[in-house]
DNA sequence: CGAAATTTTGATCACGTTCAACTTCAGTGG
DNA sequence: CCACTGAAGTTGAACGTGATCAAAATTTCG
């Protein structure tokens, strides 16, 4: 993807976050113009850099164009729990920017490229164009759906099931923004990251990954994951793709 | 609380859901009128009755006035994971009503009294009064914050820490709608429910509860929980109350 | 009062953590 | 180009926690 293009008004409609929003609601040219005008600038941060720090006040929305990050909590005992993975098309700042003080940290796992606007400006737009308030709701609800599955994962699924579910979810989400093949995708996470997402130790995660390979359910080549048997994985991980309804538009509107 | 009062326009301003929304944004009389007009009716369902069934299409918002419910996932192997607890002031239908098909079930744990409106009507109101779209966002974000902590709980906290955190969270949420004392509250959950919320077996949960009592951190009398040492519990459970920012209102907006 | 649900206690055992060592790989400078 | 370094992946052994199963005690409710 052309770097200049994405930052420009021309490339805006192809921005993965805009593409994702477009699945919920039809945005016309003036909607996109108004949204684009909120953007204060484009940023690229290096991997391992912190975007949001637990306890800070944060008031921005970052529309991720490229790269991966994680939102996580660090506990006293040094353990880390990753709450959610941030990927292209996701919006950093949900939910941290809505709290008086962020209750989690967000760190880039790869180099991360995103467009930033202030939460106040976005809310201002919501008053002028109510559909954007609903877009924000829909974005939050999609994250709710993801976190709900994540709770089921860490709470009641076995380590093997968790891993299967996690990989299927990553594939599903990446596919929604055109970053995954039919049954394969690149996942630039170390096993430590995956372990912290699933609440597992690195050695055990490693064994579960080895088991999925040994059982011929998937193949791993470097950072590339290839599903060898999608339906077996889906059964194993209790995975069911979730579909958000579209945002209703009243007849007398727009 | 007077039953007729709550269902009437007069009692509407004191409805716990309205009170909760009032913490995010000031609603004037006409806002409340418009919201009240969406209500299709009041319902009371018996405990153990299902409100939403996994896989069904559901398109309503239920503003809970009284009682408790749980949103949960039932797995093949019979295990149940409770995703979140629903209490007075909460809105059932977030997130289920936004999906093509509900991905979880919601069941009343006690008798449950609530007011219902359709999601389409609410969205319609959001177009006429954009502040309600933001209210919906804020409600979803608050649930996001709760679920995020829940993931940390099941993923990386020890059973004792989990339980401490859970009880503090329940107390905190109940206090927000005036249903808890300074350091005590009624929690009408069996240990099976709490275990399914925390991803623990009933016997082990029972032992952890006994330990909290033995360590003089809390006392239990029937369904009443009394914190004997709040700050010790907060340290144990890594608990920090979260505060949502208020919804900004632009100056040029009525 | 009897039946059912819930809480409590105990014994056993499997699973997953912990700790440690070793291997492999990627990146860097000699 | 290879030696060196640190990070990431892999494997093994020992231990402890929390699940499981079972049964008793207690409470709730019809």
Coordinates of C-alpha atoms (C1' of nucleotides) in Angstrom, one line a residue:
Chain A
X1 CA 0.0 0.0 0.0
X2 CA 1.3 3.4 -0.9
X3 CA 2.3 5.3 2.2
X4 CA 1.3 8.7 0.8
X5 CA -2.0 7.4 -0.5
X6 CA -3.2 6.3 2.8
X7 CA -2.5 9.5 4.6
X8 CA -4.1 11.5 1.9
X9 CA -7.8 12.2 1.4
X10 CA -7.7 10.0 -1.7
X11 CA -6.5 6.9 0.2
X12 CA -8.8 7.5 3.2
X13 CA -11.7 5.4 1.8
X14 CA -9.4 2.4 1.6
X15 CA -8.1 2.9 5.2
X16 CA -8.8 -0.4 7.0
X17 CA -10.6 1.4 9.8
X18 CA -12.8 3.1 7.2
X19 CA -13.4 -0.1 5.4
X20 CA -14.4 -1.8 8.7
X21 CA -16.8 1.0 9.5
X22 CA -18.2 0.7 6.0
X23 CA -19.4 -2.7 6.9
X24 CA -21.7 -1.3 9.5
X25 CA -23.0 1.7 7.7
X26 CA -22.9 3.5 4.3
X27 CA -20.8 6.6 4.6
X28 CA -21.2 9.1 1.8
X29 CA -18.5 11.4 0.5
X30 CA -19.3 14.2 2.9
X31 CA -19.3 11.8 5.9
X32 CA -15.8 10.7 4.9
X33 CA -14.7 14.3 4.4
X34 CA -15.9 15.3 7.9
X35 CA -14.2 12.3 9.4
X36 CA -11.0 12.9 7.5
X37 CA -11.0 16.5 8.7
X38 CA -10.7 15.3 12.3
X39 CA -7.4 13.7 11.7
X40 CA -4.7 15.7 13.4
X41 CA -1.8 13.7 11.9
X42 CA -0.3 10.4 11.0
X43 CA 2.1 8.7 13.3
X44 CA 4.4 5.7 13.0
X45 CA 5.8 4.3 16.2
X46 CA 8.5 1.7 16.6
X47 CA 7.8 -1.8 18.0
X48 CA 8.0 -2.1 21.8
X49 CA 7.0 1.6 22.2
X50 CA 4.2 2.3 24.6
X51 CA 1.2 4.1 23.2
X52 CA -0.9 4.3 26.3
X53 CA 0.4 3.8 29.8
X54 CA -1.7 2.5 32.7
X55 CA -2.8 5.4 34.9
X56 CA -2.3 8.1 32.3
X57 CA -5.0 10.4 31.1
X58 CA -5.5 9.7 27.4
X59 CA -8.0 11.5 25.1
X60 CA -7.3 10.3 21.5
X61 CA -8.6 7.8 19.0
X62 CA -6.0 6.2 16.8
X63 CA -7.2 4.5 13.6
X64 CA -4.6 1.8 13.0
X65 CA -3.5 1.5 9.4
X66 CA -0.8 -1.0 9.7
X67 CA 0.9 -3.1 12.4
X68 CA 0.0 -4.8 15.7
X69 CA -0.3 -3.7 19.3
X70 CA -1.6 -5.2 22.5
X71 CA -3.7 -3.8 25.3
X72 CA -2.7 -5.3 28.6
X73 CA -2.5 -5.1 32.3
X74 CA 0.6 -5.6 34.3
X75 CA 0.1 -7.1 37.8
X76 CA 2.2 -6.6 40.9
X77 CA 3.7 -10.1 40.6
X78 CA 5.0 -9.3 37.2
X79 CA 2.4 -11.3 35.3
X80 CA 0.9 -9.7 32.3
X81 CA -2.5 -10.3 30.9
X82 CA -3.2 -9.2 27.4
X83 CA -6.8 -8.0 27.1
X84 CA -7.0 -7.7 23.4
X85 CA -4.9 -7.5 20.3
X86 CA -5.0 -4.4 18.2
X87 CA -4.7 -4.9 14.4
X88 CA -5.2 -2.9 11.2
X89 CA -8.7 -1.4 11.2
X90 CA -8.9 -1.3 15.0
X91 CA -9.2 1.9 17.0
X92 CA -6.8 2.5 19.9
X93 CA -8.4 4.5 22.6
X94 CA -11.4 2.3 23.0
X95 CA -12.0 2.1 25.9
X96 CA -9.1 4.0 27.5
X97 CA -10.0 7.4 26.2
X98 CA -13.4 7.2 27.8
X99 CA -12.1 6.8 31.3
X100 CA -10.7 9.5 33.5
X101 CA -7.5 7.6 33.6
X102 CA -6.4 4.6 31.4
X103 CA -6.6 1.4 33.3
X104 CA -4.4 -0.6 30.9
X105 CA -1.4 0.0 28.8
X106 CA -1.1 -0.3 25.0
X107 CA 2.2 -1.3 23.4
X108 CA 3.1 -1.7 19.8
X109 CA 4.2 -5.3 19.0
X110 CA 5.4 -4.4 15.5
X111 CA 6.0 -0.9 14.0
X112 CA 2.6 0.7 14.1
X113 CA 1.1 3.2 11.7
X114 CA -2.0 5.1 12.6
X115 CA -4.0 8.3 12.2
X116 CA -4.9 10.3 15.3
X117 CA -7.8 12.5 16.3
X118 CA -8.9 13.8 19.6
X119 CA -11.9 12.2 21.4
X120 CA -13.5 15.6 21.9
X121 CA -13.4 16.3 18.2
X122 CA -14.9 13.0 17.4
X123 CA -17.7 13.5 19.9
X124 CA -18.3 16.9 18.4
X125 CA -18.7 15.2 15.0
X126 CA -21.2 12.8 16.7
X127 CA -23.4 15.7 17.6
X128 CA -23.3 17.1 14.0
X129 CA -23.7 13.7 12.4
X130 CA -25.4 11.3 14.7
X131 CA -24.5 8.2 12.7
X132 CA -20.9 8.6 14.0
X133 CA -22.1 8.2 17.6
X134 CA -23.6 4.9 16.4
X135 CA -20.4 4.0 14.7
X136 CA -18.6 4.4 17.9
X137 CA -21.2 2.2 19.7
X138 CA -20.8 -0.4 17.0
X139 CA -17.0 -0.4 17.4
X140 CA -17.3 -0.7 21.1
X141 CA -19.8 -3.5 20.8
X142 CA -17.6 -5.4 18.4
X143 CA -14.8 -5.2 21.0
X144 CA -17.4 -6.4 23.6
X145 CA -18.1 -9.5 21.5
X146 CA -14.4 -10.2 21.2
X147 CA -13.7 -9.8 24.9
X148 CA -16.7 -11.9 25.8
X149 CA -15.2 -14.8 23.8
X150 CA -11.8 -14.1 25.4
X151 CA -13.4 -14.5 28.9
X152 CA -14.8 -17.8 27.8
X153 CA -11.4 -18.7 26.5
X154 CA -9.4 -18.0 29.7
X155 CA -12.2 -19.1 32.0
X156 CA -13.4 -22.4 30.8
X157 CA -11.6 -23.7 27.7
X158 CA -8.6 -26.0 27.9
X159 CA -5.2 -24.7 26.8
X160 CA -5.5 -26.5 23.5
X161 CA -9.0 -25.2 22.8
X162 CA -7.9 -21.7 23.8
X163 CA -5.1 -21.7 21.3
X164 CA -7.3 -23.0 18.5
X165 CA -9.9 -20.4 19.2
X166 CA -7.4 -17.6 19.4
X167 CA -5.8 -18.5 16.1
X168 CA -9.2 -18.7 14.4
X169 CA -10.2 -15.4 15.8
X170 CA -7.0 -13.7 14.7
X171 CA -7.6 -15.2 11.2
X172 CA -11.2 -14.1 11.1
X173 CA -10.4 -10.5 12.2
X174 CA -7.5 -10.2 9.8
X175 CA -9.7 -11.5 6.9
X176 CA -12.2 -8.8 7.6
X177 CA -9.6 -6.2 6.6
X178 CA -8.1 -8.2 3.8
X179 CA -5.0 -9.2 5.6
X180 CA -5.4 -13.0 5.6
X181 CA -5.6 -15.7 3.0
X182 CA -8.3 -18.4 2.8
X183 CA -6.7 -20.5 5.5
X184 CA -3.5 -18.7 6.3
X185 CA -2.2 -15.5 7.7
X186 CA 0.9 -13.8 9.2
X187 CA 0.9 -13.4 13.0
X188 CA 3.9 -11.4 14.1
X189 CA 3.6 -12.5 17.8
X190 CA 6.2 -14.2 19.9
X191 CA 4.9 -17.2 21.9
X192 CA 5.3 -15.0 25.0
X193 CA 2.6 -12.6 23.6
X194 CA 0.3 -15.4 22.8
X195 CA 0.8 -16.9 26.2
X196 CA 0.0 -13.7 27.9
X197 CA -3.1 -13.3 25.8
X198 CA -4.3 -16.8 26.7
X199 CA -3.2 -16.9 30.3
X200 CA -0.7 -19.7 29.7
X201 CA 3.0 -20.1 30.4
X202 CA 5.4 -20.0 27.5
X203 CA 6.5 -23.7 27.8
X204 CA 2.9 -24.9 27.9
X205 CA 1.8 -22.7 25.1
X206 CA 4.8 -24.1 23.1
X207 CA 3.6 -27.7 23.8
X208 CA 0.1 -26.9 22.7
X209 CA 1.3 -25.3 19.5
X210 CA 3.5 -28.4 18.9
X211 CA 0.4 -30.6 19.5
X212 CA -1.7 -28.7 17.0
X213 CA 1.2 -29.2 14.5
X214 CA 1.6 -32.9 15.4
X215 CA -2.2 -33.4 15.0
X216 CA -1.9 -31.9 11.5
X217 CA -4.4 -29.2 12.3
X218 CA -2.0 -26.4 11.3
X219 CA 1.5 -25.7 10.1
X220 CA 3.8 -22.9 11.2
X221 CA 6.5 -21.4 9.0
X222 CA 8.2 -18.6 10.7
X223 CA 5.4 -16.1 11.5
X224 CA 3.0 -17.6 9.0
X225 CA 0.2 -19.8 10.2
X226 CA -1.5 -22.2 7.8
X227 CA -4.6 -24.0 8.9
X228 CA -4.5 -27.6 7.7
X229 CA -7.9 -28.5 8.9
X230 CA -10.1 -25.5 9.6
X231 CA -13.3 -27.3 10.5
X232 CA -11.5 -29.6 13.0
X233 CA -9.9 -26.5 14.5
X234 CA -13.3 -24.8 14.7
X235 CA -14.8 -27.8 16.5
X236 CA -11.8 -28.0 18.9
X237 CA -11.9 -24.3 19.7
X238 CA -15.8 -24.0 19.8
X239 CA -15.3 -21.2 17.3
X240 CA -18.2 -19.5 15.7
X241 CA -17.6 -16.4 13.7
X242 CA -19.8 -13.5 14.9
X243 CA -21.6 -11.1 12.6
X244 CA -22.5 -7.6 13.7
X245 CA -25.8 -6.3 12.4
X246 CA -25.7 -3.2 10.3
X247 CA -26.6 0.1 11.8
X248 CA -30.2 0.8 10.9
X249 CA -30.9 4.1 9.1
X250 CA -34.3 5.7 9.4
X251 CA -36.1 6.4 6.2
X252 CA -36.5 10.1 6.9
X253 CA -32.8 10.5 7.5
X254 CA -29.8 11.4 5.3
Chain B
X1 CA -39.5 1.2 45.8
X2 CA -43.0 1.7 44.7
X3 CA -43.8 -0.6 41.7
X4 CA -46.2 1.8 40.1
X5 CA -43.9 4.7 40.5
X6 CA -41.1 3.2 38.6
X7 CA -43.2 2.2 35.6
X8 CA -44.8 5.7 35.4
X9 CA -43.3 8.8 33.9
X10 CA -43.0 10.3 37.4
X11 CA -40.7 7.5 38.6
X12 CA -38.7 7.3 35.4
X13 CA -36.0 9.8 36.5
X14 CA -35.3 7.6 39.5
X15 CA -35.0 4.4 37.4
X16 CA -31.5 3.0 38.1
X17 CA -30.6 2.9 34.4
X18 CA -31.6 6.5 34.1
X19 CA -29.7 7.4 37.2
X20 CA -26.6 5.7 35.8
X21 CA -26.9 7.5 32.4
X22 CA -27.3 10.7 34.4
X23 CA -23.8 10.2 35.6
X24 CA -22.5 10.4 32.1
X25 CA -24.6 13.3 30.8
X26 CA -27.2 15.8 31.9
X27 CA -30.6 14.8 30.4
X28 CA -33.3 17.5 30.4
X29 CA -37.0 16.9 30.7
X30 CA -37.6 16.5 27.0
X31 CA -34.7 14.0 26.8
X32 CA -36.3 11.9 29.5
X33 CA -39.7 12.2 27.8
X34 CA -38.4 11.0 24.5
X35 CA -36.6 8.1 26.1
X36 CA -39.6 7.2 28.1
X37 CA -41.8 7.2 25.0
X38 CA -39.6 4.4 23.6
X39 CA -40.6 2.0 26.3
X40 CA -42.9 -0.6 25.0
X41 CA -43.7 -2.1 28.4
X42 CA -42.6 -3.4 31.7
X43 CA -41.9 -7.0 32.3
X44 CA -41.1 -9.1 35.3
X45 CA -39.7 -12.5 34.8
X46 CA -39.2 -15.3 37.3
X47 CA -35.8 -16.4 38.4
X48 CA -34.2 -19.1 36.2
X49 CA -36.1 -17.9 33.2
X50 CA -34.1 -17.3 30.0
X51 CA -34.2 -13.8 28.6
X52 CA -31.9 -14.4 25.6
X53 CA -30.9 -17.7 24.2
X54 CA -27.6 -18.3 22.4
X55 CA -28.2 -18.4 18.7
X56 CA -31.5 -16.5 18.7
X57 CA -32.1 -13.2 17.0
X58 CA -32.7 -10.5 19.6
X59 CA -33.5 -6.9 19.0
X60 CA -34.4 -5.3 22.3
X61 CA -32.9 -3.2 25.1
X62 CA -34.0 -4.0 28.6
X63 CA -33.4 -1.4 31.3
X64 CA -33.1 -3.4 34.5
X65 CA -35.0 -1.9 37.4
X66 CA -34.6 -4.7 39.9
X67 CA -33.0 -8.1 40.2
X68 CA -30.0 -9.9 38.8
X69 CA -29.2 -11.9 35.7
X70 CA -26.1 -13.4 34.1
X71 CA -24.9 -13.4 30.5
X72 CA -23.1 -16.7 29.9
X73 CA -21.8 -19.2 27.4
X74 CA -22.5 -22.9 27.7
X75 CA -19.8 -25.1 26.2
X76 CA -20.2 -28.6 24.6
X77 CA -18.7 -30.2 27.7
X78 CA -21.3 -28.7 29.9
X79 CA -19.1 -26.1 31.5
X80 CA -20.6 -22.7 31.8
X81 CA -18.7 -19.4 31.7
X82 CA -20.5 -16.3 33.0
X83 CA -19.3 -13.4 30.9
X84 CA -20.9 -10.7 33.0
X85 CA -23.4 -10.1 35.8
X86 CA -26.5 -7.9 35.1
X87 CA -27.8 -5.8 37.9
X88 CA -30.2 -2.9 38.4
X89 CA -29.3 0.0 36.1
X90 CA -27.7 -2.4 33.5
X91 CA -29.0 -2.8 30.0
X92 CA -29.7 -6.3 28.7
X93 CA -29.2 -6.5 25.0
X94 CA -25.7 -5.0 25.0
X95 CA -24.1 -6.6 23.0
X96 CA -26.5 -9.3 21.9
X97 CA -29.0 -7.1 20.1
X98 CA -26.3 -5.7 17.9
X99 CA -25.3 -9.1 16.5
X100 CA -27.2 -10.9 13.8
X101 CA -27.6 -13.7 16.3
X102 CA -27.0 -13.6 20.0
X103 CA -23.8 -15.5 20.8
X104 CA -24.6 -15.9 24.5
X105 CA -27.6 -16.6 26.7
X106 CA -29.0 -14.3 29.4
X107 CA -30.8 -15.9 32.4
X108 CA -32.4 -14.3 35.4
X109 CA -30.8 -15.3 38.6
X110 CA -33.5 -13.6 40.7
X111 CA -36.9 -12.3 39.7
X112 CA -36.1 -9.6 37.2
X113 CA -38.0 -6.4 36.6
X114 CA -37.2 -4.3 33.5
X115 CA -38.5 -1.9 30.9
X116 CA -38.2 -2.9 27.2
X117 CA -37.7 -0.9 24.0
X118 CA -36.7 -2.1 20.6
X119 CA -33.2 -1.5 19.4
X120 CA -34.6 0.1 16.1
X121 CA -36.6 2.7 18.1
X122 CA -33.6 3.5 20.3
X123 CA -31.4 3.9 17.2
X124 CA -34.1 6.1 15.8
X125 CA -33.9 8.3 18.9
X126 CA -30.1 8.5 18.4
X127 CA -30.6 10.1 15.0
X128 CA -33.0 12.7 16.5
X129 CA -31.0 13.3 19.6
X130 CA -27.3 12.5 19.0
X131 CA -26.5 12.5 22.7
X132 CA -28.3 9.1 23.0
X133 CA -25.9 7.5 20.5
X134 CA -23.1 8.6 22.8
X135 CA -25.0 7.3 25.8
X136 CA -25.1 3.9 24.1
X137 CA -21.4 4.2 23.4
X138 CA -20.7 5.0 27.0
X139 CA -22.8 2.1 28.2
X140 CA -20.9 -0.2 25.9
X141 CA -17.6 1.2 27.0
X142 CA -18.4 0.7 30.7
X143 CA -19.1 -2.9 29.9
X144 CA -15.8 -3.1 28.1
X145 CA -14.0 -1.8 31.2
X146 CA -15.7 -4.5 33.3
X147 CA -15.0 -7.3 30.8
X148 CA -11.4 -6.2 30.6
X149 CA -10.9 -6.6 34.3
X150 CA -12.8 -9.9 34.1
X151 CA -10.2 -11.2 31.6
X152 CA -7.4 -10.2 33.9
X153 CA -9.2 -12.0 36.6
X154 CA -9.6 -15.3 34.9
X155 CA -6.4 -15.1 33.0
X156 CA -3.7 -14.1 35.6
X157 CA -5.1 -13.8 39.1
X158 CA -5.1 -16.5 41.6
X159 CA -8.4 -17.9 42.8
X160 CA -8.3 -15.9 46.0
X161 CA -7.4 -12.7 44.2
X162 CA -10.2 -13.3 41.7
X163 CA -12.7 -13.7 44.4
X164 CA -11.6 -10.6 46.2
X165 CA -11.7 -8.6 43.0
X166 CA -15.1 -10.0 42.0
X167 CA -16.7 -9.1 45.3
X168 CA -15.2 -5.6 45.3
X169 CA -16.4 -5.1 41.8
X170 CA -19.9 -6.2 42.7
X171 CA -20.0 -3.8 45.6
X172 CA -18.7 -1.0 43.6
X173 CA -21.2 -1.4 40.8
X174 CA -24.1 -1.8 43.3
X175 CA -23.0 1.3 45.1
X176 CA -23.3 3.3 41.9
X177 CA -27.0 2.6 41.8
X178 CA -27.5 3.0 45.5
X179 CA -27.9 -0.7 46.3
X180 CA -25.0 -1.2 48.6
X181 CA -23.9 0.1 52.0
X182 CA -20.5 1.5 52.8
X183 CA -18.9 -1.9 53.1
X184 CA -21.7 -4.3 52.7
X185 CA -24.2 -5.5 50.1
X186 CA -26.6 -8.3 49.2
X187 CA -25.4 -10.7 46.6
X188 CA -28.1 -13.2 45.7
X189 CA -25.8 -15.7 43.9
X190 CA -25.1 -19.3 44.7
X191 CA -21.5 -20.4 44.8
X192 CA -22.1 -22.1 41.6
X193 CA -22.8 -18.8 39.9
X194 CA -19.8 -17.1 41.4
X195 CA -17.7 -20.1 40.4
X196 CA -18.9 -20.0 36.8
X197 CA -18.2 -16.3 36.8
X198 CA -14.6 -16.8 38.0
X199 CA -13.8 -20.0 36.1
X200 CA -13.5 -22.0 39.4
X201 CA -15.0 -25.2 40.6
X202 CA -17.6 -24.9 43.4
X203 CA -15.5 -26.8 46.0
X204 CA -12.5 -24.6 45.4
X205 CA -14.5 -21.4 45.4
X206 CA -16.0 -22.5 48.7
X207 CA -12.5 -22.9 50.1
X208 CA -11.4 -19.5 48.9
X209 CA -14.5 -18.0 50.4
X210 CA -13.8 -19.8 53.7
X211 CA -10.3 -18.4 53.6
X212 CA -11.4 -14.9 53.2
X213 CA -13.6 -15.4 56.2
X214 CA -10.8 -17.1 58.2
X215 CA -8.5 -14.3 57.3
X216 CA -11.0 -11.8 58.7
X217 CA -11.3 -10.0 55.4
X218 CA -15.0 -10.4 55.1
X219 CA -18.1 -11.9 56.8
X220 CA -21.0 -13.7 55.1
X221 CA -24.4 -13.8 56.6
X222 CA -26.8 -15.6 54.2
X223 CA -26.6 -13.6 51.0
X224 CA -25.2 -10.5 52.7
X225 CA -21.5 -9.8 52.3
X226 CA -19.8 -7.5 54.8
X227 CA -16.2 -6.4 54.1
X228 CA -14.2 -6.4 57.3
X229 CA -11.1 -5.0 55.7
X230 CA -11.7 -3.2 52.5
X231 CA -8.2 -1.9 51.9
X232 CA -6.7 -5.4 52.5
X233 CA -9.2 -6.8 50.0
X234 CA -8.3 -4.1 47.5
X235 CA -4.6 -4.9 47.7
X236 CA -5.3 -8.6 47.5
X237 CA -7.6 -8.3 44.4
X238 CA -5.5 -5.6 42.7
X239 CA -8.8 -3.6 42.7
X240 CA -9.0 -0.1 41.5
X241 CA -12.3 1.5 40.9
X242 CA -12.7 2.9 37.4
X243 CA -14.3 6.2 36.6
X244 CA -15.8 6.9 33.2
X245 CA -15.3 10.4 32.0
X246 CA -18.5 12.4 31.3
X247 CA -19.8 12.8 27.8
X248 CA -18.5 16.1 26.5
X249 CA -21.2 18.5 25.3
X250 CA -20.3 21.1 22.7
X251 CA -21.1 24.7 23.6
X252 CA -23.2 25.3 20.5
X253 CA -25.4 22.4 21.3
X254 CA -28.7 22.6 23.1
Chain C
dC1 C1' -42.3 -32.0 57.0
dG2 C1' -40.0 -33.9 53.1
dA3 C1' -37.5 -33.0 48.9
dA4 C1' -34.3 -30.5 46.5
dA5 C1' -30.8 -27.4 46.2
dT6 C1' -26.8 -25.6 48.2
dT7 C1' -22.8 -25.5 51.1
dT8 C1' -19.0 -27.8 53.2
dT9 C1' -15.4 -31.2 53.9
dG10 C1' -12.2 -34.8 52.4
dA11 C1' -9.1 -37.6 49.3
dT12 C1' -7.1 -38.3 45.0
dC13 C1' -5.0 -37.0 40.9
dA14 C1' -4.0 -34.7 36.5
dC15 C1' -2.8 -30.6 34.5
dG16 C1' -0.1 -26.7 33.9
dT17 C1' 3.4 -23.9 36.3
dT18 C1' 8.0 -23.3 37.5
dC19 C1' 12.7 -23.6 36.9
dA20 C1' 16.5 -24.9 34.2
dA21 C1' 19.1 -26.1 30.4
dC22 C1' 19.7 -26.4 25.7
dT23 C1' 18.8 -25.2 20.8
dT24 C1' 17.7 -22.4 17.1
dC25 C1' 17.5 -18.1 14.9
dA26 C1' 18.2 -13.0 13.7
dG27 C1' 20.9 -9.3 13.9
dT28 C1' 25.5 -7.0 14.4
dG29 C1' 30.3 -6.0 14.3
dG30 C1' 34.9 -7.8 13.6
Chain D
dC1 C1' 31.9 -14.3 6.0
dC2 C1' 31.8 -15.9 10.4
dA3 C1' 31.9 -15.1 15.4
dC4 C1' 29.3 -13.2 18.8
dT5 C1' 25.1 -11.8 21.2
dG6 C1' 20.5 -11.7 22.8
dA7 C1' 16.0 -13.1 21.8
dA8 C1' 12.9 -16.7 20.9
dG9 C1' 11.7 -21.4 20.7
dT10 C1' 12.0 -26.1 22.6
dT11 C1' 12.5 -29.8 25.8
dG12 C1' 12.7 -32.1 30.4
dA13 C1' 11.8 -32.9 35.5
dA14 C1' 9.6 -31.8 39.7
dC15 C1' 6.2 -29.7 42.1
dG16 C1' 1.9 -27.6 43.6
dT17 C1' -2.6 -26.1 42.6
dG18 C1' -7.1 -26.6 41.6
dA19 C1' -10.3 -30.1 39.4
dT20 C1' -12.8 -34.1 40.1
dC21 C1' -15.4 -37.2 42.6
dA22 C1' -17.9 -38.4 46.6
dA23 C1' -20.3 -37.9 50.7
dA24 C1' -22.1 -35.3 54.6
dA25 C1' -24.1 -31.3 56.5
dT26 C1' -27.0 -27.6 56.1
dT27 C1' -30.4 -24.6 54.2
dT28 C1' -34.3 -23.5 51.3
dC29 C1' -38.6 -24.1 49.7
dG30 C1' -42.9 -26.4 48.2

